[in-house]
Amino acid sequence: MSVALSMLIALATDAAIGWPDGLYRRIGHPVSWIGKAIDFADRSFNDESGRGTHMAGAAVAGVIVFGSAGLAHLVEQAIPSGWAHTMIVGTLAWPFFAVRSLHDHVAAVADPLAKGDLAAARRAVAAIVGRDPDQLDKAGVARASLESLAENTSDGIVAPLFWALLLGLPGLVAYKALNTLDSMIGHRTPRYEAFGWASARFDDFANLVPARITGALFALVSQRRGTAFAVMRRYASQHRSPNAGWPEAALAGALGVRLSGPRVYHDHVSDEPWLNGAAPDPTPADVTRGLALYRRLIALLFVFLALWAAMF
């Protein structure tokens, strides 16, 4: 049966119920299991010594990515063919998407922001961005939430779906393992500059196509398609990330706001360039509009998967 139908089941299940808290308390989450393996490897092999640490980090990334993919392949091969295979693969793929959790996290920022409760909005945005929330005014909170929405639509939905459609369940699991490696150790800090370099570079490669697809999707579901595409083409390459600038610039153009710009991380000011810098700062209403675009994008993915499944 079509992998597209399995992924449609996975996305629909996640959109409907997410990953229930009761289930998380009982068994955790597959991504958290991968995280524990990464944490063990970090504590065991990262001595921050330089060249050897580079090689150790690359080896750890390879073992975790290919080990996760290999396990997924063995599981997939053991599943009976036909409808049972489609349903079971869809169920196994479900926790590797973040359709509902991303929406809920950004909505948790949008609601208090719209009510003028900046303190609550800052607390909510701290759960999805790494910058210092106490340094953010209302516009800063709105920008941070929209940037997170754009980037995580790529990392949490479009990229896993891309690799699943390309390589099946092993591709999906391998991507999530790599993305988790990047989020945990792919940082330019004294501890991870050497150990995490391979994870960061491989993650950049894995997101190269999906990030651009995500930007195009945000533009397509917008009522400002021409502007969104134009802003994406002009500003995406100015972002510090080779990938995040594409969905962020497209969302900035779609909403008619500016994103990115200078921000504070742990008392350090990062002087990032503006995306769509001539536009105004986003308002609380723009965060709500961004969520509406996100829902349209997810609906478009559902239609695409349904058509693919019907054709093949």
JSON list of C-alpha atoms in Angstrom, two decimals, residues 64-286:
[
{"chain": "A", "resi": 64, "resn": "ILE", "atom": "CA", "xyz": [22.56, 7.11, 16.02]},
{"chain": "A", "resi": 65, "resn": "VAL", "atom": "CA", "xyz": [21.17, 8.03, 12.59]},
{"chain": "A", "resi": 66, "resn": "PHE", "atom": "CA", "xyz": [21.91, 4.74, 10.85]},
{"chain": "A", "resi": 67, "resn": "GLY", "atom": "CA", "xyz": [21.11, 2.71, 13.96]},
{"chain": "A", "resi": 68, "resn": "SER", "atom": "CA", "xyz": [17.70, 4.37, 14.24]},
{"chain": "A", "resi": 69, "resn": "ALA", "atom": "CA", "xyz": [17.04, 3.86, 10.53]},
{"chain": "A", "resi": 70, "resn": "GLY", "atom": "CA", "xyz": [18.16, 0.24, 10.70]},
{"chain": "A", "resi": 71, "resn": "LEU", "atom": "CA", "xyz": [15.84, -0.50, 13.61]},
{"chain": "A", "resi": 72, "resn": "ALA", "atom": "CA", "xyz": [12.95, 1.16, 11.76]},
{"chain": "A", "resi": 73, "resn": "HIS", "atom": "CA", "xyz": [13.75, -0.92, 8.68]},
{"chain": "A", "resi": 74, "resn": "LEU", "atom": "CA", "xyz": [13.67, -4.17, 10.66]},
{"chain": "A", "resi": 75, "resn": "VAL", "atom": "CA", "xyz": [10.35, -3.23, 12.24]},
{"chain": "A", "resi": 76, "resn": "GLU", "atom": "CA", "xyz": [8.87, -2.23, 8.88]},
{"chain": "A", "resi": 77, "resn": "GLN", "atom": "CA", "xyz": [9.99, -5.48, 7.27]},
{"chain": "A", "resi": 78, "resn": "ALA", "atom": "CA", "xyz": [8.31, -7.50, 10.01]},
{"chain": "A", "resi": 79, "resn": "ILE", "atom": "CA", "xyz": [4.89, -5.92, 9.41]},
{"chain": "A", "resi": 80, "resn": "PRO", "atom": "CA", "xyz": [2.48, -7.94, 7.21]},
{"chain": "A", "resi": 81, "resn": "SER", "atom": "CA", "xyz": [1.71, -6.45, 3.81]},
{"chain": "A", "resi": 82, "resn": "GLY", "atom": "CA", "xyz": [-1.57, -4.87, 2.73]},
{"chain": "A", "resi": 83, "resn": "TRP", "atom": "CA", "xyz": [-3.85, -2.70, 4.84]},
{"chain": "A", "resi": 84, "resn": "ALA", "atom": "CA", "xyz": [-2.25, -3.90, 8.08]},
{"chain": "A", "resi": 85, "resn": "HIS", "atom": "CA", "xyz": [1.10, -2.58, 6.87]},
{"chain": "A", "resi": 86, "resn": "THR", "atom": "CA", "xyz": [-0.38, 0.79, 5.91]},
{"chain": "A", "resi": 87, "resn": "MET", "atom": "CA", "xyz": [-2.14, 1.23, 9.26]},
{"chain": "A", "resi": 88, "resn": "ILE", "atom": "CA", "xyz": [0.74, 0.05, 11.43]},
{"chain": "A", "resi": 89, "resn": "VAL", "atom": "CA", "xyz": [3.35, 2.14, 9.59]},
{"chain": "A", "resi": 90, "resn": "GLY", "atom": "CA", "xyz": [1.05, 5.15, 9.92]},
{"chain": "A", "resi": 91, "resn": "THR", "atom": "CA", "xyz": [0.72, 4.53, 13.64]},
{"chain": "A", "resi": 92, "resn": "LEU", "atom": "CA", "xyz": [4.47, 4.10, 14.07]},
{"chain": "A", "resi": 93, "resn": "ALA", "atom": "CA", "xyz": [5.10, 7.31, 12.10]},
{"chain": "A", "resi": 94, "resn": "TRP", "atom": "CA", "xyz": [2.59, 9.35, 14.11]},
{"chain": "A", "resi": 95, "resn": "PRO", "atom": "CA", "xyz": [4.88, 10.44, 16.99]},
{"chain": "A", "resi": 96, "resn": "PHE", "atom": "CA", "xyz": [7.54, 11.69, 14.59]},
{"chain": "A", "resi": 97, "resn": "PHE", "atom": "CA", "xyz": [5.37, 14.60, 13.46]},
{"chain": "A", "resi": 98, "resn": "ALA", "atom": "CA", "xyz": [4.58, 17.78, 15.41]},
{"chain": "A", "resi": 99, "resn": "VAL", "atom": "CA", "xyz": [1.39, 19.02, 13.80]},
{"chain": "A", "resi": 100, "resn": "ARG", "atom": "CA", "xyz": [-0.66, 19.59, 16.94]},
{"chain": "A", "resi": 101, "resn": "SER", "atom": "CA", "xyz": [2.12, 20.40, 19.40]},
{"chain": "A", "resi": 102, "resn": "LEU", "atom": "CA", "xyz": [3.50, 23.17, 17.17]},
{"chain": "A", "resi": 103, "resn": "HIS", "atom": "CA", "xyz": [0.07, 24.73, 16.76]},
{"chain": "A", "resi": 104, "resn": "ASP", "atom": "CA", "xyz": [-0.63, 24.47, 20.49]},
{"chain": "A", "resi": 105, "resn": "HIS", "atom": "CA", "xyz": [2.70, 25.98, 21.50]},
{"chain": "A", "resi": 106, "resn": "VAL", "atom": "CA", "xyz": [2.29, 28.99, 19.22]},
{"chain": "A", "resi": 107, "resn": "ALA", "atom": "CA", "xyz": [-1.37, 29.39, 20.20]},
{"chain": "A", "resi": 108, "resn": "ALA", "atom": "CA", "xyz": [-0.21, 29.44, 23.84]},
{"chain": "A", "resi": 109, "resn": "VAL", "atom": "CA", "xyz": [1.76, 32.57, 22.94]},
{"chain": "A", "resi": 110, "resn": "ALA", "atom": "CA", "xyz": [-0.91, 34.14, 20.73]},
{"chain": "A", "resi": 111, "resn": "ASP", "atom": "CA", "xyz": [-3.72, 33.96, 23.28]},
{"chain": "A", "resi": 112, "resn": "PRO", "atom": "CA", "xyz": [-2.12, 35.92, 26.16]},
{"chain": "A", "resi": 113, "resn": "LEU", "atom": "CA", "xyz": [-0.42, 38.26, 23.69]},
{"chain": "A", "resi": 114, "resn": "ALA", "atom": "CA", "xyz": [-3.81, 39.18, 22.22]},
{"chain": "A", "resi": 115, "resn": "LYS", "atom": "CA", "xyz": [-5.12, 39.84, 25.74]},
{"chain": "A", "resi": 116, "resn": "GLY", "atom": "CA", "xyz": [-2.21, 42.13, 26.57]},
{"chain": "A", "resi": 117, "resn": "ASP", "atom": "CA", "xyz": [-0.66, 39.72, 29.09]},
{"chain": "A", "resi": 118, "resn": "LEU", "atom": "CA", "xyz": [2.99, 40.15, 28.09]},
{"chain": "A", "resi": 119, "resn": "ALA", "atom": "CA", "xyz": [4.33, 38.21, 31.10]},
{"chain": "A", "resi": 120, "resn": "ALA", "atom": "CA", "xyz": [2.31, 35.10, 30.20]},
{"chain": "A", "resi": 121, "resn": "ALA", "atom": "CA", "xyz": [3.23, 35.45, 26.53]},
{"chain": "A", "resi": 122, "resn": "ARG", "atom": "CA", "xyz": [6.92, 35.64, 27.49]},
{"chain": "A", "resi": 123, "resn": "ARG", "atom": "CA", "xyz": [6.60, 32.47, 29.57]},
{"chain": "A", "resi": 124, "resn": "ALA", "atom": "CA", "xyz": [4.92, 30.67, 26.68]},
{"chain": "A", "resi": 125, "resn": "VAL", "atom": "CA", "xyz": [7.42, 31.78, 24.05]},
{"chain": "A", "resi": 126, "resn": "ALA", "atom": "CA", "xyz": [10.32, 30.65, 26.26]},
{"chain": "A", "resi": 127, "resn": "ALA", "atom": "CA", "xyz": [9.17, 27.08, 25.59]},
{"chain": "A", "resi": 128, "resn": "ILE", "atom": "CA", "xyz": [9.79, 27.37, 21.84]},
{"chain": "A", "resi": 129, "resn": "VAL", "atom": "CA", "xyz": [12.76, 29.73, 21.40]},
{"chain": "A", "resi": 130, "resn": "GLY", "atom": "CA", "xyz": [16.21, 29.98, 22.92]},
{"chain": "A", "resi": 131, "resn": "ARG", "atom": "CA", "xyz": [16.45, 33.76, 23.26]},
{"chain": "A", "resi": 132, "resn": "ASP", "atom": "CA", "xyz": [15.98, 35.59, 26.56]},
{"chain": "A", "resi": 133, "resn": "PRO", "atom": "CA", "xyz": [12.20, 36.16, 26.87]},
{"chain": "A", "resi": 134, "resn": "ASP", "atom": "CA", "xyz": [12.65, 38.93, 29.47]},
{"chain": "A", "resi": 135, "resn": "GLN", "atom": "CA", "xyz": [14.31, 41.05, 26.77]},
{"chain": "A", "resi": 136, "resn": "LEU", "atom": "CA", "xyz": [11.33, 40.76, 24.42]},
{"chain": "A", "resi": 137, "resn": "ASP", "atom": "CA", "xyz": [8.66, 43.41, 24.08]},
{"chain": "A", "resi": 138, "resn": "LYS", "atom": "CA", "xyz": [5.26, 42.63, 22.53]},
{"chain": "A", "resi": 139, "resn": "ALA", "atom": "CA", "xyz": [6.63, 42.86, 18.98]},
{"chain": "A", "resi": 140, "resn": "GLY", "atom": "CA", "xyz": [9.64, 40.71, 19.95]},
{"chain": "A", "resi": 141, "resn": "VAL", "atom": "CA", "xyz": [7.41, 37.99, 21.35]},
{"chain": "A", "resi": 142, "resn": "ALA", "atom": "CA", "xyz": [5.28, 38.07, 18.19]},
{"chain": "A", "resi": 143, "resn": "ARG", "atom": "CA", "xyz": [8.38, 37.83, 15.97]},
{"chain": "A", "resi": 144, "resn": "ALA", "atom": "CA", "xyz": [9.84, 34.97, 18.00]},
{"chain": "A", "resi": 145, "resn": "SER", "atom": "CA", "xyz": [6.63, 32.94, 17.86]},
{"chain": "A", "resi": 146, "resn": "LEU", "atom": "CA", "xyz": [6.22, 33.44, 14.10]},
{"chain": "A", "resi": 147, "resn": "GLU", "atom": "CA", "xyz": [9.86, 32.54, 13.43]},
{"chain": "A", "resi": 148, "resn": "SER", "atom": "CA", "xyz": [9.44, 29.38, 15.48]},
{"chain": "A", "resi": 149, "resn": "LEU", "atom": "CA", "xyz": [6.22, 28.57, 13.62]},
{"chain": "A", "resi": 150, "resn": "ALA", "atom": "CA", "xyz": [7.95, 28.95, 10.25]},
{"chain": "A", "resi": 151, "resn": "GLU", "atom": "CA", "xyz": [11.13, 27.03, 11.09]},
{"chain": "A", "resi": 152, "resn": "ASN", "atom": "CA", "xyz": [9.39, 24.21, 12.95]},
{"chain": "A", "resi": 153, "resn": "THR", "atom": "CA", "xyz": [6.83, 23.74, 10.20]},
{"chain": "A", "resi": 154, "resn": "SER", "atom": "CA", "xyz": [9.83, 22.71, 8.13]},
{"chain": "A", "resi": 155, "resn": "ASP", "atom": "CA", "xyz": [11.69, 20.73, 10.80]},
{"chain": "A", "resi": 156, "resn": "GLY", "atom": "CA", "xyz": [8.66, 19.16, 12.48]},
{"chain": "A", "resi": 157, "resn": "ILE", "atom": "CA", "xyz": [6.33, 18.43, 9.56]},
{"chain": "A", "resi": 158, "resn": "VAL", "atom": "CA", "xyz": [7.53, 19.03, 6.00]},
{"chain": "A", "resi": 159, "resn": "ALA", "atom": "CA", "xyz": [11.06, 17.61, 6.35]},
{"chain": "A", "resi": 160, "resn": "PRO", "atom": "CA", "xyz": [10.00, 14.39, 8.12]},
{"chain": "A", "resi": 161, "resn": "LEU", "atom": "CA", "xyz": [7.27, 13.94, 5.53]},
{"chain": "A", "resi": 162, "resn": "PHE", "atom": "CA", "xyz": [9.73, 14.56, 2.68]},
{"chain": "A", "resi": 163, "resn": "TRP", "atom": "CA", "xyz": [12.14, 11.90, 3.92]},
{"chain": "A", "resi": 164, "resn": "ALA", "atom": "CA", "xyz": [9.31, 9.47, 4.69]},
{"chain": "A", "resi": 165, "resn": "LEU", "atom": "CA", "xyz": [7.95, 9.75, 1.16]},
{"chain": "A", "resi": 166, "resn": "LEU", "atom": "CA", "xyz": [11.47, 9.34, -0.22]},
{"chain": "A", "resi": 167, "resn": "LEU", "atom": "CA", "xyz": [12.76, 6.50, 2.00]},
{"chain": "A", "resi": 168, "resn": "GLY", "atom": "CA", "xyz": [9.78, 5.19, 3.97]},
{"chain": "A", "resi": 169, "resn": "LEU", "atom": "CA", "xyz": [9.69, 4.74, 7.73]},
{"chain": "A", "resi": 170, "resn": "PRO", "atom": "CA", "xyz": [13.52, 4.38, 7.98]},
{"chain": "A", "resi": 171, "resn": "GLY", "atom": "CA", "xyz": [13.93, 7.75, 6.24]},
{"chain": "A", "resi": 172, "resn": "LEU", "atom": "CA", "xyz": [11.49, 9.39, 8.61]},
{"chain": "A", "resi": 173, "resn": "VAL", "atom": "CA", "xyz": [13.17, 7.99, 11.72]},
{"chain": "A", "resi": 174, "resn": "ALA", "atom": "CA", "xyz": [16.65, 8.78, 10.41]},
{"chain": "A", "resi": 175, "resn": "TYR", "atom": "CA", "xyz": [15.66, 12.39, 9.80]},
{"chain": "A", "resi": 176, "resn": "LYS", "atom": "CA", "xyz": [14.19, 12.79, 13.29]},
{"chain": "A", "resi": 177, "resn": "ALA", "atom": "CA", "xyz": [17.31, 11.26, 14.82]},
{"chain": "A", "resi": 178, "resn": "LEU", "atom": "CA", "xyz": [19.48, 13.71, 12.88]},
{"chain": "A", "resi": 179, "resn": "ASN", "atom": "CA", "xyz": [17.27, 16.67, 13.74]},
{"chain": "A", "resi": 180, "resn": "THR", "atom": "CA", "xyz": [17.38, 15.70, 17.42]},
{"chain": "A", "resi": 181, "resn": "LEU", "atom": "CA", "xyz": [21.16, 15.46, 17.25]},
{"chain": "A", "resi": 182, "resn": "ASP", "atom": "CA", "xyz": [21.32, 18.95, 15.80]},
{"chain": "A", "resi": 183, "resn": "SER", "atom": "CA", "xyz": [18.98, 20.40, 18.43]},
{"chain": "A", "resi": 184, "resn": "MET", "atom": "CA", "xyz": [20.96, 18.84, 21.28]},
{"chain": "A", "resi": 185, "resn": "ILE", "atom": "CA", "xyz": [24.60, 19.07, 20.20]},
{"chain": "A", "resi": 186, "resn": "GLY", "atom": "CA", "xyz": [24.70, 21.04, 16.94]},
{"chain": "A", "resi": 187, "resn": "HIS", "atom": "CA", "xyz": [25.59, 24.33, 18.64]},
{"chain": "A", "resi": 188, "resn": "ARG", "atom": "CA", "xyz": [28.52, 26.69, 18.17]},
{"chain": "A", "resi": 189, "resn": "THR", "atom": "CA", "xyz": [29.52, 26.67, 21.82]},
{"chain": "A", "resi": 190, "resn": "PRO", "atom": "CA", "xyz": [32.85, 25.67, 23.38]},
{"chain": "A", "resi": 191, "resn": "ARG", "atom": "CA", "xyz": [31.41, 22.28, 24.34]},
{"chain": "A", "resi": 192, "resn": "TYR", "atom": "CA", "xyz": [29.81, 21.43, 21.00]},
{"chain": "A", "resi": 193, "resn": "GLU", "atom": "CA", "xyz": [31.83, 23.32, 18.36]},
{"chain": "A", "resi": 194, "resn": "ALA", "atom": "CA", "xyz": [33.82, 20.16, 17.61]},
{"chain": "A", "resi": 195, "resn": "PHE", "atom": "CA", "xyz": [31.56, 17.36, 18.84]},
{"chain": "A", "resi": 196, "resn": "GLY", "atom": "CA", "xyz": [28.41, 18.65, 17.14]},
{"chain": "A", "resi": 197, "resn": "TRP", "atom": "CA", "xyz": [29.84, 19.87, 13.82]},
{"chain": "A", "resi": 198, "resn": "ALA", "atom": "CA", "xyz": [28.86, 16.72, 11.88]},
{"chain": "A", "resi": 199, "resn": "SER", "atom": "CA", "xyz": [25.32, 16.70, 13.26]},
{"chain": "A", "resi": 200, "resn": "ALA", "atom": "CA", "xyz": [24.86, 20.37, 12.35]},
{"chain": "A", "resi": 201, "resn": "ARG", "atom": "CA", "xyz": [26.23, 19.98, 8.81]},
{"chain": "A", "resi": 202, "resn": "PHE", "atom": "CA", "xyz": [24.25, 16.80, 8.09]},
{"chain": "A", "resi": 203, "resn": "ASP", "atom": "CA", "xyz": [21.09, 18.46, 9.41]},
{"chain": "A", "resi": 204, "resn": "ASP", "atom": "CA", "xyz": [21.70, 21.42, 7.12]},
{"chain": "A", "resi": 205, "resn": "PHE", "atom": "CA", "xyz": [21.87, 19.03, 4.17]},
{"chain": "A", "resi": 206, "resn": "ALA", "atom": "CA", "xyz": [18.79, 17.07, 5.23]},
{"chain": "A", "resi": 207, "resn": "ASN", "atom": "CA", "xyz": [16.74, 20.28, 5.44]},
{"chain": "A", "resi": 208, "resn": "LEU", "atom": "CA", "xyz": [18.02, 21.86, 2.23]},
{"chain": "A", "resi": 209, "resn": "VAL", "atom": "CA", "xyz": [15.07, 20.84, 0.04]},
{"chain": "A", "resi": 210, "resn": "PRO", "atom": "CA", "xyz": [12.32, 20.65, 2.71]},
{"chain": "A", "resi": 211, "resn": "ALA", "atom": "CA", "xyz": [12.99, 24.22, 3.92]},
{"chain": "A", "resi": 212, "resn": "ARG", "atom": "CA", "xyz": [12.51, 25.58, 0.42]},
{"chain": "A", "resi": 213, "resn": "ILE", "atom": "CA", "xyz": [9.37, 23.50, -0.04]},
{"chain": "A", "resi": 214, "resn": "THR", "atom": "CA", "xyz": [8.03, 24.87, 3.25]},
{"chain": "A", "resi": 215, "resn": "GLY", "atom": "CA", "xyz": [8.66, 28.43, 2.12]},
{"chain": "A", "resi": 216, "resn": "ALA", "atom": "CA", "xyz": [6.85, 27.76, -1.15]},
{"chain": "A", "resi": 217, "resn": "LEU", "atom": "CA", "xyz": [3.93, 26.21, 0.73]},
{"chain": "A", "resi": 218, "resn": "PHE", "atom": "CA", "xyz": [3.55, 29.23, 3.03]},
{"chain": "A", "resi": 219, "resn": "ALA", "atom": "CA", "xyz": [3.54, 31.44, -0.05]},
{"chain": "A", "resi": 220, "resn": "LEU", "atom": "CA", "xyz": [1.01, 29.26, -1.86]},
{"chain": "A", "resi": 221, "resn": "VAL", "atom": "CA", "xyz": [-1.54, 29.29, 0.98]},
{"chain": "A", "resi": 222, "resn": "SER", "atom": "CA", "xyz": [-1.19, 33.05, 1.39]},
{"chain": "A", "resi": 223, "resn": "GLN", "atom": "CA", "xyz": [-3.43, 35.69, -0.14]},
{"chain": "A", "resi": 224, "resn": "ARG", "atom": "CA", "xyz": [-0.19, 37.58, -0.91]},
{"chain": "A", "resi": 225, "resn": "ARG", "atom": "CA", "xyz": [1.45, 34.86, -3.00]},
{"chain": "A", "resi": 226, "resn": "GLY", "atom": "CA", "xyz": [3.45, 37.12, -5.28]},
{"chain": "A", "resi": 227, "resn": "THR", "atom": "CA", "xyz": [4.78, 39.20, -2.40]},
{"chain": "A", "resi": 228, "resn": "ALA", "atom": "CA", "xyz": [5.57, 36.13, -0.30]},
{"chain": "A", "resi": 229, "resn": "PHE", "atom": "CA", "xyz": [7.56, 34.52, -3.12]},
{"chain": "A", "resi": 230, "resn": "ALA", "atom": "CA", "xyz": [9.35, 37.80, -3.83]},
{"chain": "A", "resi": 231, "resn": "VAL", "atom": "CA", "xyz": [10.31, 38.35, -0.18]},
{"chain": "A", "resi": 232, "resn": "MET", "atom": "CA", "xyz": [11.47, 34.74, 0.12]},
{"chain": "A", "resi": 233, "resn": "ARG", "atom": "CA", "xyz": [13.69, 35.02, -2.96]},
{"chain": "A", "resi": 234, "resn": "ARG", "atom": "CA", "xyz": [15.17, 38.32, -1.82]},
{"chain": "A", "resi": 235, "resn": "TYR", "atom": "CA", "xyz": [15.77, 37.69, 1.88]},
{"chain": "A", "resi": 236, "resn": "ALA", "atom": "CA", "xyz": [16.09, 33.93, 2.50]},
{"chain": "A", "resi": 237, "resn": "SER", "atom": "CA", "xyz": [19.83, 33.84, 1.81]},
{"chain": "A", "resi": 238, "resn": "GLN", "atom": "CA", "xyz": [20.46, 36.68, 4.28]},
{"chain": "A", "resi": 239, "resn": "HIS", "atom": "CA", "xyz": [19.45, 34.53, 7.25]},
{"chain": "A", "resi": 240, "resn": "ARG", "atom": "CA", "xyz": [22.23, 33.08, 9.42]},
{"chain": "A", "resi": 241, "resn": "SER", "atom": "CA", "xyz": [20.88, 29.60, 8.68]},
{"chain": "A", "resi": 242, "resn": "PRO", "atom": "CA", "xyz": [21.12, 28.16, 5.16]},
{"chain": "A", "resi": 243, "resn": "ASN", "atom": "CA", "xyz": [17.59, 26.80, 5.55]},
{"chain": "A", "resi": 244, "resn": "ALA", "atom": "CA", "xyz": [15.50, 28.62, 8.18]},
{"chain": "A", "resi": 245, "resn": "GLY", "atom": "CA", "xyz": [15.45, 31.83, 6.14]},
{"chain": "A", "resi": 246, "resn": "TRP", "atom": "CA", "xyz": [13.25, 30.27, 3.45]},
{"chain": "A", "resi": 247, "resn": "PRO", "atom": "CA", "xyz": [10.11, 29.54, 5.50]},
{"chain": "A", "resi": 248, "resn": "GLU", "atom": "CA", "xyz": [10.69, 32.59, 7.73]},
{"chain": "A", "resi": 249, "resn": "ALA", "atom": "CA", "xyz": [11.05, 35.00, 4.81]},
{"chain": "A", "resi": 250, "resn": "ALA", "atom": "CA", "xyz": [8.03, 33.48, 3.06]},
{"chain": "A", "resi": 251, "resn": "LEU", "atom": "CA", "xyz": [5.92, 33.87, 6.20]},
{"chain": "A", "resi": 252, "resn": "ALA", "atom": "CA", "xyz": [7.15, 37.45, 6.63]},
{"chain": "A", "resi": 253, "resn": "GLY", "atom": "CA", "xyz": [6.08, 38.25, 3.08]},
{"chain": "A", "resi": 254, "resn": "ALA", "atom": "CA", "xyz": [2.78, 36.42, 3.44]},
{"chain": "A", "resi": 255, "resn": "LEU", "atom": "CA", "xyz": [1.88, 38.42, 6.56]},
{"chain": "A", "resi": 256, "resn": "GLY", "atom": "CA", "xyz": [3.44, 41.72, 5.48]},
{"chain": "A", "resi": 257, "resn": "VAL", "atom": "CA", "xyz": [5.69, 41.95, 8.56]},
{"chain": "A", "resi": 258, "resn": "ARG", "atom": "CA", "xyz": [9.40, 41.91, 9.33]},
{"chain": "A", "resi": 259, "resn": "LEU", "atom": "CA", "xyz": [11.02, 38.97, 11.11]},
{"chain": "A", "resi": 260, "resn": "SER", "atom": "CA", "xyz": [14.45, 38.02, 12.48]},
{"chain": "A", "resi": 261, "resn": "GLY", "atom": "CA", "xyz": [16.61, 41.04, 13.35]},
{"chain": "A", "resi": 262, "resn": "PRO", "atom": "CA", "xyz": [18.77, 41.55, 16.47]},
{"chain": "A", "resi": 263, "resn": "ARG", "atom": "CA", "xyz": [18.02, 39.34, 19.45]},
{"chain": "A", "resi": 264, "resn": "VAL", "atom": "CA", "xyz": [19.50, 38.48, 22.86]},
{"chain": "A", "resi": 265, "resn": "TYR", "atom": "CA", "xyz": [20.75, 35.01, 23.81]},
{"chain": "A", "resi": 266, "resn": "HIS", "atom": "CA", "xyz": [21.97, 34.73, 27.42]},
{"chain": "A", "resi": 267, "resn": "ASP", "atom": "CA", "xyz": [23.14, 38.37, 27.63]},
{"chain": "A", "resi": 268, "resn": "HIS", "atom": "CA", "xyz": [24.76, 38.13, 24.16]},
{"chain": "A", "resi": 269, "resn": "VAL", "atom": "CA", "xyz": [23.28, 40.32, 21.43]},
{"chain": "A", "resi": 270, "resn": "SER", "atom": "CA", "xyz": [23.13, 38.57, 18.05]},
{"chain": "A", "resi": 271, "resn": "ASP", "atom": "CA", "xyz": [22.92, 41.22, 15.34]},
{"chain": "A", "resi": 272, "resn": "GLU", "atom": "CA", "xyz": [20.88, 39.31, 12.77]},
{"chain": "A", "resi": 273, "resn": "PRO", "atom": "CA", "xyz": [19.64, 40.98, 9.57]},
{"chain": "A", "resi": 274, "resn": "TRP", "atom": "CA", "xyz": [15.96, 41.74, 9.12]},
{"chain": "A", "resi": 275, "resn": "LEU", "atom": "CA", "xyz": [13.80, 39.67, 6.81]},
{"chain": "A", "resi": 276, "resn": "ASN", "atom": "CA", "xyz": [11.44, 41.99, 4.93]},
{"chain": "A", "resi": 277, "resn": "GLY", "atom": "CA", "xyz": [12.94, 44.82, 6.94]},
{"chain": "A", "resi": 278, "resn": "ALA", "atom": "CA", "xyz": [10.87, 47.63, 5.39]},
{"chain": "A", "resi": 279, "resn": "ALA", "atom": "CA", "xyz": [7.64, 46.10, 6.74]},
{"chain": "A", "resi": 280, "resn": "PRO", "atom": "CA", "xyz": [6.26, 46.81, 10.24]},
{"chain": "A", "resi": 281, "resn": "ASP", "atom": "CA", "xyz": [6.73, 44.61, 13.29]},
{"chain": "A", "resi": 282, "resn": "PRO", "atom": "CA", "xyz": [4.14, 41.85, 13.72]},
{"chain": "A", "resi": 283, "resn": "THR", "atom": "CA", "xyz": [1.22, 42.43, 16.06]},
{"chain": "A", "resi": 284, "resn": "PRO", "atom": "CA", "xyz": [-0.67, 39.88, 18.17]},
{"chain": "A", "resi": 285, "resn": "ALA", "atom": "CA", "xyz": [-3.21, 39.66, 15.34]},
{"chain": "A", "resi": 286, "resn": "ASP", "atom": "CA", "xyz": [-0.41, 38.67, 12.95]}
]
